[in-house]
Short mmCIF file of C-alpha atoms in Angstrom, two decimals:
data_model
loop_
_atom_site.label_atom_id
_atom_site.label_comp_id
_atom_site.label_asym_id
_atom_site.label_seq_id
_atom_site.Cartn_x
_atom_site.Cartn_y
_atom_site.Cartn_z
CA PRO A 1 6.37 12.70 -4.98
CA PHE A 2 2.74 11.67 -4.41
CA GLY A 3 1.94 11.16 -0.75
CA HIS A 4 5.00 13.07 0.63
CA GLY A 5 4.26 15.09 3.66
CA LEU A 6 6.19 17.65 5.49
CA SER A 7 7.00 17.44 9.15
CA TYR A 8 8.93 19.12 11.99
CA THR A 9 10.38 15.73 12.93
CA SER A 10 11.86 12.60 11.37
CA PHE A 11 10.53 8.99 11.12
CA GLU A 12 11.81 5.60 10.35
CA VAL A 13 9.60 2.78 9.05
CA GLY A 14 10.84 -0.76 9.62
CA GLY A 15 9.78 -4.33 10.35
CA LYS A 16 7.75 -4.29 7.10
CA SER A 17 5.90 -7.48 6.06
CA ALA A 18 3.12 -8.35 3.72
CA SER A 19 0.95 -11.50 3.39
CA TYR A 20 -2.15 -12.51 1.45
CA VAL A 21 -4.56 -14.40 3.64
CA GLY A 22 -8.28 -15.10 2.97
CA GLY A 23 -8.86 -12.55 0.22
CA LYS A 24 -7.04 -9.83 2.23
CA LEU A 25 -3.56 -8.38 1.88
CA ILE A 26 -2.23 -7.68 5.38
CA VAL A 27 0.68 -5.26 5.65
CA LYS A 28 2.53 -4.65 8.82
CA ALA A 29 5.21 -2.04 9.74
CA THR A 30 6.70 -0.33 12.81
CA VAL A 31 6.95 3.45 12.69
CA LYS A 32 9.36 5.28 15.03
CA ASN A 33 9.65 9.01 15.61
CA VAL A 34 13.43 9.56 15.64
CA GLY A 35 13.19 13.29 15.89
CA ALA A 36 13.02 15.66 18.86
CA ARG A 37 9.35 16.79 18.31
CA ASP A 38 5.97 15.08 18.35
CA GLY A 39 4.55 14.36 14.86
CA ALA A 40 2.53 12.29 12.58
CA GLU A 41 3.42 10.07 9.64
CA VAL A 42 1.43 8.29 7.00
CA VAL A 43 2.33 4.75 6.06
CA GLN A 44 1.30 3.95 2.60
CA VAL A 45 0.71 0.71 0.70
CA TYR A 46 0.99 0.62 -3.12
CA VAL A 47 0.41 -2.37 -5.55
CA ASN A 48 1.71 -3.04 -8.99
CA VAL A 49 -0.97 -4.87 -10.88
CA PRO A 50 0.30 -7.45 -13.38
CA ALA A 51 0.49 -6.12 -16.94
CA GLY A 52 -0.32 -9.57 -18.48
CA SER A 53 -3.91 -8.49 -18.76
CA GLY A 54 -3.11 -6.28 -21.75
CA LEU A 55 -4.67 -3.37 -19.84
CA ALA A 56 -2.28 -0.51 -19.30
CA GLN A 57 -1.76 0.16 -15.60
CA PRO A 58 0.42 2.72 -13.62
CA PRO A 59 3.60 1.22 -11.96
CA LYS A 60 2.14 1.74 -8.44
CA ARG A 61 -1.43 2.06 -7.27
CA LEU A 62 -2.25 3.46 -3.71
CA VAL A 63 -4.45 0.76 -2.07
CA GLY A 64 -4.25 1.63 1.56
CA PHE A 65 -2.67 3.91 4.18
CA GLN A 66 -2.84 4.82 7.84
CA LYS A 67 -1.73 7.95 9.76
CA VAL A 68 0.17 7.50 12.90
CA ALA A 69 0.73 10.15 15.53
CA LEU A 70 3.92 9.73 17.66
CA LYS A 71 5.60 11.43 20.55
CA ALA A 72 9.32 12.15 20.17
CA GLY A 73 11.17 8.80 20.43
CA GLU A 74 7.93 6.76 20.46
CA SER A 75 7.28 3.83 18.07
CA LYS A 76 4.01 2.10 17.08
CA ASP A 77 3.07 -1.15 15.17
CA VAL A 78 0.77 -0.44 12.17
CA THR A 79 -1.38 -3.03 10.38
CA ILE A 80 -3.16 -2.07 7.15
CA THR A 81 -5.54 -4.47 5.64
CA ILE A 82 -6.56 -4.28 2.01
CA ASP A 83 -9.78 -6.40 1.30
CA ARG A 84 -9.89 -7.70 -2.24
CA ALA A 85 -13.73 -7.31 -2.16
CA ALA A 86 -13.67 -3.68 -1.29
CA SER A 87 -15.65 -1.23 -3.43
CA ASN A 88 -12.51 0.54 -4.63
CA HIS A 89 -11.47 -2.68 -6.42
CA PRO A 90 -7.82 -2.51 -5.10
CA PHE A 91 -6.56 -5.49 -7.28
CA SER A 92 -8.82 -5.03 -10.23
CA VAL A 93 -8.84 -3.08 -13.55
CA TRP A 94 -11.61 -1.85 -15.65
CA ASP A 95 -12.02 -4.01 -18.86
CA LYS A 96 -13.88 -1.96 -21.44
CA ALA A 97 -14.64 -5.03 -23.59
CA GLN A 98 -16.18 -6.94 -20.71
CA LYS A 99 -17.64 -3.84 -19.11
CA LYS A 100 -16.63 -4.87 -15.64
CA PHE A 101 -13.63 -4.98 -13.21
CA VAL A 102 -11.40 -7.95 -13.63
CA GLU A 103 -8.48 -9.13 -11.49
CA PRO A 104 -5.45 -9.81 -13.78
CA SER A 105 -3.57 -13.08 -13.29
CA GLY A 106 0.02 -12.99 -12.37
CA THR A 107 2.20 -11.69 -9.62
CA TYR A 108 1.24 -8.50 -7.65
CA LYS A 109 4.21 -6.55 -6.24
CA VAL A 110 3.50 -4.77 -2.93
CA TYR A 111 5.29 -1.57 -1.81
CA VAL A 112 5.25 0.03 1.69
CA GLY A 113 6.61 3.42 2.44
CA THR A 114 5.79 7.02 3.25
CA SER A 115 5.28 8.23 -0.34
CA SER A 116 5.13 6.81 -3.83
CA ARG A 117 8.90 7.34 -4.19
CA ASP A 118 9.82 5.93 -0.69
CA ALA A 119 8.54 2.56 -1.16
CA SER A 120 11.63 1.00 0.22
CA PHE A 121 10.09 -2.39 0.92
CA SER A 122 8.64 -4.60 -1.68
CA THR A 123 7.53 -8.19 -1.77
CA GLU A 124 5.77 -10.31 -4.31
CA THR A 125 2.61 -12.24 -3.55
CA SER A 126 0.94 -14.87 -5.76
CA SER A 127 -1.97 -13.89 -8.03
CA PHE A 128 -5.29 -14.03 -6.39
CA SER A 129 -7.66 -16.80 -7.48
CA LEU A 130 -11.44 -16.15 -7.72
#
């Protein structure tokens, strides 16, 4: 699946949470190297944009990630912040009729994992108001 990496060790991602504060999505997780070798893992954040806009969207959109290097047995807390005003328009879709990016109203579903398929945590956050 998209985002899946290969490693000589194993990881667990836990303690996942997501909150929307002041125009930013703040995602937190704890990554632990549960294998016998040092290695690195990439924590990825995906968002499902509401379909109510009438504009077709993929089921998950990669909006943020962070690579974490860990020694065998080590764990680290990760915080990934996705800014609504960022130039990559993480919560917007291109509207051809309006010729601009628009933020669909509705509920945005947030996924956190190590690939597009391993998005084991999900939470819903209210639509963002302008």
